[in-house]
Tab-separated table of C-alpha atoms in Angstrom:
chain	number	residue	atom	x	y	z
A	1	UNK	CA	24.862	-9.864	-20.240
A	2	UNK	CA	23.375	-11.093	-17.139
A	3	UNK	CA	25.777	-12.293	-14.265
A	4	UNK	CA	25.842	-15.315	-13.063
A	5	UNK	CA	27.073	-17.650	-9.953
A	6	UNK	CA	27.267	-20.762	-8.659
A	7	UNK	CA	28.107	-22.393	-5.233
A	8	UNK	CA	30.190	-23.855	-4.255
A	9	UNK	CA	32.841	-24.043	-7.150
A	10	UNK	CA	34.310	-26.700	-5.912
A	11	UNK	CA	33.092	-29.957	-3.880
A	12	UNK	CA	34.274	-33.309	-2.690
A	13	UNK	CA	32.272	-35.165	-0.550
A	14	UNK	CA	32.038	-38.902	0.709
A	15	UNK	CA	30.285	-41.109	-1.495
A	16	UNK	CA	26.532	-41.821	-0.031
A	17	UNK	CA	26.136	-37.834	0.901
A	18	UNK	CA	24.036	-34.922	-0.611
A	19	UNK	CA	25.193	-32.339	-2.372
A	20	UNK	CA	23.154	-29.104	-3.205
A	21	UNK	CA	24.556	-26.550	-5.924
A	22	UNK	CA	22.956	-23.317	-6.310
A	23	UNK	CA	22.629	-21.098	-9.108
A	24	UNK	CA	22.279	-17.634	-8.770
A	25	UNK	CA	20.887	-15.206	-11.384
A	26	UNK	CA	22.603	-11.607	-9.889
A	27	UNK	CA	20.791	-8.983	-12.191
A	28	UNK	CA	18.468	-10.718	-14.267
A	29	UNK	CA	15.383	-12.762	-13.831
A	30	UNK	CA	15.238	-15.766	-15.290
A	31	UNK	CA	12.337	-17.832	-16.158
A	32	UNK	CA	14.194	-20.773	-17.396
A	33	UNK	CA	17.485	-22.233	-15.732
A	34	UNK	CA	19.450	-25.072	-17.402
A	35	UNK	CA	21.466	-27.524	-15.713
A	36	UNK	CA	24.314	-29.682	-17.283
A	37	UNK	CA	27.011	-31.946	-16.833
A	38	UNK	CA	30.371	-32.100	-18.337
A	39	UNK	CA	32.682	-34.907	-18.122
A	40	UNK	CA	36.388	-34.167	-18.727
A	41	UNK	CA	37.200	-33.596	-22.701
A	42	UNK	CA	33.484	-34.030	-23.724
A	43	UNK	CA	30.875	-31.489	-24.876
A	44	UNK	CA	27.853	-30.075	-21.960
A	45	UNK	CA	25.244	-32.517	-21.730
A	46	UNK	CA	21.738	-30.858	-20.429
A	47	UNK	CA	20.410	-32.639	-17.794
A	48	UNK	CA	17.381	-30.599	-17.297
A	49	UNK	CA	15.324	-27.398	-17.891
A	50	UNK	CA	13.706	-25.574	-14.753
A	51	UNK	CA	11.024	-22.918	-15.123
A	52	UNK	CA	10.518	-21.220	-12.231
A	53	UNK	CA	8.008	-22.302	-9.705
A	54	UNK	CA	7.064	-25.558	-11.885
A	55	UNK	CA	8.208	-28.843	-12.216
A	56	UNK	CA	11.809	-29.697	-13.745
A	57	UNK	CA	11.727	-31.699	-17.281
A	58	UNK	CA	14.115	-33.817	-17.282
A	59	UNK	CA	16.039	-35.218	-20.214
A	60	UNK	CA	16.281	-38.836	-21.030
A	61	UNK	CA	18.250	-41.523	-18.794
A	62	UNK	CA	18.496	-38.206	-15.956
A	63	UNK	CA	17.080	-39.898	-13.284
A	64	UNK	CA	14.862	-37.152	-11.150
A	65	UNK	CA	14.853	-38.757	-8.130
A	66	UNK	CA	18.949	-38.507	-7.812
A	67	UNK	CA	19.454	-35.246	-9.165
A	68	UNK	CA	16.890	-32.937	-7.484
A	69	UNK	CA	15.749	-29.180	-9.184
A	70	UNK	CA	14.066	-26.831	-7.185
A	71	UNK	CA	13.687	-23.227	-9.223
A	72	UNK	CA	12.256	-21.222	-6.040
A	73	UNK	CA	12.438	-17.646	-7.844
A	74	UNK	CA	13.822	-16.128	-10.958
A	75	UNK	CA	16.674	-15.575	-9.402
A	76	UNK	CA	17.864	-18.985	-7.818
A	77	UNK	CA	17.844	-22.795	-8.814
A	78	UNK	CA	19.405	-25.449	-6.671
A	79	UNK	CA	20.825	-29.431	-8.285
A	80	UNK	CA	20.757	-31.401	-5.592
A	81	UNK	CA	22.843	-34.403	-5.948
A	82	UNK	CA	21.368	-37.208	-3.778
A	83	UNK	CA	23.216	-40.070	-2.911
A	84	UNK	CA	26.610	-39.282	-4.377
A	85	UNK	CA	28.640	-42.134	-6.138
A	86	UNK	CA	31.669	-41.706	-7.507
A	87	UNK	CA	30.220	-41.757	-11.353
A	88	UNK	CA	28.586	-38.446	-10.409
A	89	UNK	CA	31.654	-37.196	-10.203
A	90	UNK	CA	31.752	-34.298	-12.816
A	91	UNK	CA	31.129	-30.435	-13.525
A	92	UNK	CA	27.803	-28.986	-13.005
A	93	UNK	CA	26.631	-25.722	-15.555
A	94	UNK	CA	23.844	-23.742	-14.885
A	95	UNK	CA	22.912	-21.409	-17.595
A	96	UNK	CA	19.569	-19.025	-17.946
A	97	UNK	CA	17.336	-17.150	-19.844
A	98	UNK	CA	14.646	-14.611	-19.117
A	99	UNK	CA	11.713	-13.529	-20.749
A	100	UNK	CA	11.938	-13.088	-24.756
A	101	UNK	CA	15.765	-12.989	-24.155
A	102	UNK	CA	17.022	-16.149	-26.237
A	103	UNK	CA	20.759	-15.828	-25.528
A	104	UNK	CA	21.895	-18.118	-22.571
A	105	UNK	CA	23.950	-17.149	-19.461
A	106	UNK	CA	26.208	-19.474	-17.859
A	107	UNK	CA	27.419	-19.768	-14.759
A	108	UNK	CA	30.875	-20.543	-13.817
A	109	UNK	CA	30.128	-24.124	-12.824
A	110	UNK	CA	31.092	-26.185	-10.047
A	111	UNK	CA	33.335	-29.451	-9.755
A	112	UNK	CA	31.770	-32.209	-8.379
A	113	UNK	CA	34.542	-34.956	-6.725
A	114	UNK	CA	32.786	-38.170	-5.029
A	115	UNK	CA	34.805	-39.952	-3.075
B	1	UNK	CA	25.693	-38.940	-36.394
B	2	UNK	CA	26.237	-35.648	-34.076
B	3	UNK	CA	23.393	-32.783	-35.028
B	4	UNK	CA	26.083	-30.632	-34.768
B	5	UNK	CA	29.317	-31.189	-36.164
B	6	UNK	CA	32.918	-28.650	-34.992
B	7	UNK	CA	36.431	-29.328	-37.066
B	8	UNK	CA	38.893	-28.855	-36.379
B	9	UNK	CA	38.506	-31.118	-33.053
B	10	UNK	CA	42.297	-29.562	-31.924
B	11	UNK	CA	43.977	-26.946	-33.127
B	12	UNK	CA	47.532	-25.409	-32.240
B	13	UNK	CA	48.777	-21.479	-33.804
B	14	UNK	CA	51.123	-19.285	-32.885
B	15	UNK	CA	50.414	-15.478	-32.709
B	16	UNK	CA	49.241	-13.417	-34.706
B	17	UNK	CA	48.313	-16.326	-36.832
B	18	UNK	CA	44.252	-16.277	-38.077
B	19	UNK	CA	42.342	-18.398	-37.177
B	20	UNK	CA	39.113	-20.699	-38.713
B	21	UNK	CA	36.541	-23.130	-36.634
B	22	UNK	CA	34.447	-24.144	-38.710
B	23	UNK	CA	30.826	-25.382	-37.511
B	24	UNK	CA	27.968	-27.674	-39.598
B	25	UNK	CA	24.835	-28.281	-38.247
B	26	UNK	CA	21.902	-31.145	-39.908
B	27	UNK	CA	18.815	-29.855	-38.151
B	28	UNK	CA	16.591	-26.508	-38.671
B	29	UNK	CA	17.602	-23.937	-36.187
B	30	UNK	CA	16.321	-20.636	-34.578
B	31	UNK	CA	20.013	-19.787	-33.401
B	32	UNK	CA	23.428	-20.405	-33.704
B	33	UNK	CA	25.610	-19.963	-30.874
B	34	UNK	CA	29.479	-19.989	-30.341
B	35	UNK	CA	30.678	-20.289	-26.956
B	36	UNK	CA	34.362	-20.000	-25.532
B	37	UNK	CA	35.336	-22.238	-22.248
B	38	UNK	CA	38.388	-21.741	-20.485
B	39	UNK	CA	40.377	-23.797	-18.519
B	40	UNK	CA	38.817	-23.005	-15.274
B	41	UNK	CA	35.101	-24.409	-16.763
B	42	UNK	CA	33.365	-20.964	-17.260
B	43	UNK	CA	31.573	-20.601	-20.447
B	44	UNK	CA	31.163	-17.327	-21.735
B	45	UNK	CA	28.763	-16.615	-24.871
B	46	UNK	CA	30.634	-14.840	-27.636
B	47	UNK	CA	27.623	-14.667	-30.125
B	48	UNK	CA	24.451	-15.554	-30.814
B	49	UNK	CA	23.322	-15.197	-35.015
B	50	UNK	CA	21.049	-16.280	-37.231
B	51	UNK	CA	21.851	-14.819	-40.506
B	52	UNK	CA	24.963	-13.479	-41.736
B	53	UNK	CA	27.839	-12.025	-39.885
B	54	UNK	CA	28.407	-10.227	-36.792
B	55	UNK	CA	31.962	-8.999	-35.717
B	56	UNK	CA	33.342	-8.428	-31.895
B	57	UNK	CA	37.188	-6.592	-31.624
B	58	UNK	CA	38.856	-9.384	-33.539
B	59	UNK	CA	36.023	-12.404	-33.139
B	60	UNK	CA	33.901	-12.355	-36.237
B	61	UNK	CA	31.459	-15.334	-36.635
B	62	UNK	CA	29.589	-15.931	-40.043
B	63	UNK	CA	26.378	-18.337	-41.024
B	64	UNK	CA	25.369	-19.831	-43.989
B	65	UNK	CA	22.095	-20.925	-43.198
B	66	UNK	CA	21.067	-22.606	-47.028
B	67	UNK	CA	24.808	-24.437	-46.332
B	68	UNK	CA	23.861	-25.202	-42.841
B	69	UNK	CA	27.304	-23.999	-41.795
B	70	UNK	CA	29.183	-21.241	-39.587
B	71	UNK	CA	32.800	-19.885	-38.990
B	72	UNK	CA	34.392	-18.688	-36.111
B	73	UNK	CA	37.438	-16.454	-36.965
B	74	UNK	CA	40.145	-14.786	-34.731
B	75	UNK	CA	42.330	-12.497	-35.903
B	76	UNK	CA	46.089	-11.455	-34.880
B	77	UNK	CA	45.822	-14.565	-31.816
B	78	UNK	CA	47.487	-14.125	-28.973
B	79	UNK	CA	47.994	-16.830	-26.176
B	80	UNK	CA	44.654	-15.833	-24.013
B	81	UNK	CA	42.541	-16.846	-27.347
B	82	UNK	CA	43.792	-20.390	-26.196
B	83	UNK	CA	40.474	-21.950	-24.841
B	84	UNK	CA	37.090	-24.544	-25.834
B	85	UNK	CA	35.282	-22.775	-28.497
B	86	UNK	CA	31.904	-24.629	-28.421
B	87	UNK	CA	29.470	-24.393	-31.314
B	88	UNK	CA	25.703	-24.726	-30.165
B	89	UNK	CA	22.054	-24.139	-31.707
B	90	UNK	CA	18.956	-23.496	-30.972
B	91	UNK	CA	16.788	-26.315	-32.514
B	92	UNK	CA	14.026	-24.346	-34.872
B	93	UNK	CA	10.708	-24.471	-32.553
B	94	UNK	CA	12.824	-24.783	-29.072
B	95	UNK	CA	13.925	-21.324	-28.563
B	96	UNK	CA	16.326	-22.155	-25.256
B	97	UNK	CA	17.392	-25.475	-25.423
B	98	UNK	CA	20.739	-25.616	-27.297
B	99	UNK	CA	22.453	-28.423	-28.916
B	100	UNK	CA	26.135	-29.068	-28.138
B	101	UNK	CA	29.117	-29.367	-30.708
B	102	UNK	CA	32.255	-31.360	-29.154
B	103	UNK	CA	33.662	-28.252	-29.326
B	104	UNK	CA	37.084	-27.243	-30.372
B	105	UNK	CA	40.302	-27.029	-28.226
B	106	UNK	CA	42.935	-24.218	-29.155
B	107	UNK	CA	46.055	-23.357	-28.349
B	108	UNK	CA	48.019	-20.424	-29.732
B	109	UNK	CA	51.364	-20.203	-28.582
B	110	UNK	CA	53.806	-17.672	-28.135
């Protein structure tokens, strides 16, 4: 399967800062990137689907304007947290998929702490 | 109602003991996926099916799809089995986008 990372692992910033997580596809190239959120004890919850070089679609009550996707290249796709509050507090999953491939990737994910 | 319903929610075995997650699902589906999580957060994909049974060292995961149901089985577990095993699909028509189970939190002891 494909490998993938995400930086940083591990976060905790101010509240009222940005925050920019990036997902990295190492040996594949991915035309669609997902990004979810996970709060402690509870199932993933997708956020949004990023092709790349389009527009993110986002999924209901994920405001776009807070939680920024750019998908540059098939290989990278940054969530940019704007604005951090302490409710965004919470652990970011990327996961991909490339071409007719339907199985997902993940990456390791990265913990979110808003102070 | 969740689309996609796990039991048992929590589940505790010692080793060597076999093991059953069961998985039921009320939507049409392209895929069924199970999905371990450990501790740390990392998911890793253990298999993706849509029709009957495929079989990984001592993972084996089975679908019914007229029953709308799948099984996750481990055999002989041992303590690094303990982990999130996460149930997902693949809703029929939307190839990618997966829909969650609540997952299921083991713990096989020694």
């Amino acid at each position: 399967g494909a490998v993938v990372s995400q930086h940083p692992s591990r976060v905790i910033c101010k509240s009222g800062t940005s925050v920019k997580i990036e997902c990295r596809s190492l040996d594949f190239q991915a035309t669609t990137m997902f990004w979810y959120r996970q709060f402690p004890k509870k199932s993933l919850m997708l956020m949004a689907t990023s092709n790349e070089g389009s527009k993110a679609t986002y999924e209901q009550g994920v405001e776009k304007d807070k939680f920024l996707i750019n998908h540059a290249s098939l290989t990278l796709s940054t969530l940019t947290v704007t604005s951090a509050h302490p409710e965004d507090s919470s652990f970011y999953i990327c996961s991909l998929v490339g071409g007719s491939v339907v199985e997902q990737f993940f990456g390791p994910g990265t913990r979110l702490t808003v102070l | 109602k969740n689309e996609v319903e796990q039991s048992p929610q929590n589940l505790t075995a010692q080793e060597g003991e076999f093991i059953t997650i069961n998985c039921s699902y009320s939507v049409g589906i392209s895929a069924l996926h199970w999905l371990q999580q450990h501790p740390g957060g990392g998911i890793v994909s253990l298999f993706m099916l849509s029709s009957g049974k495929k079989k990984h060292g001592r993972l084996i995961a089975t679908i019914n799809i007229q029953e709308k149901h799948s099984s996750l089985h481990i055999t002989a577990s041992h303590p690094r089995d303990s982990a999130v095993y996460i149930c997902a699909v693949s809703l029929a028509g939307t190839a990618s986008k997966l829909t969650f189970g609540t997952g299921t939190r083991l713990q096989v002891t020694l």
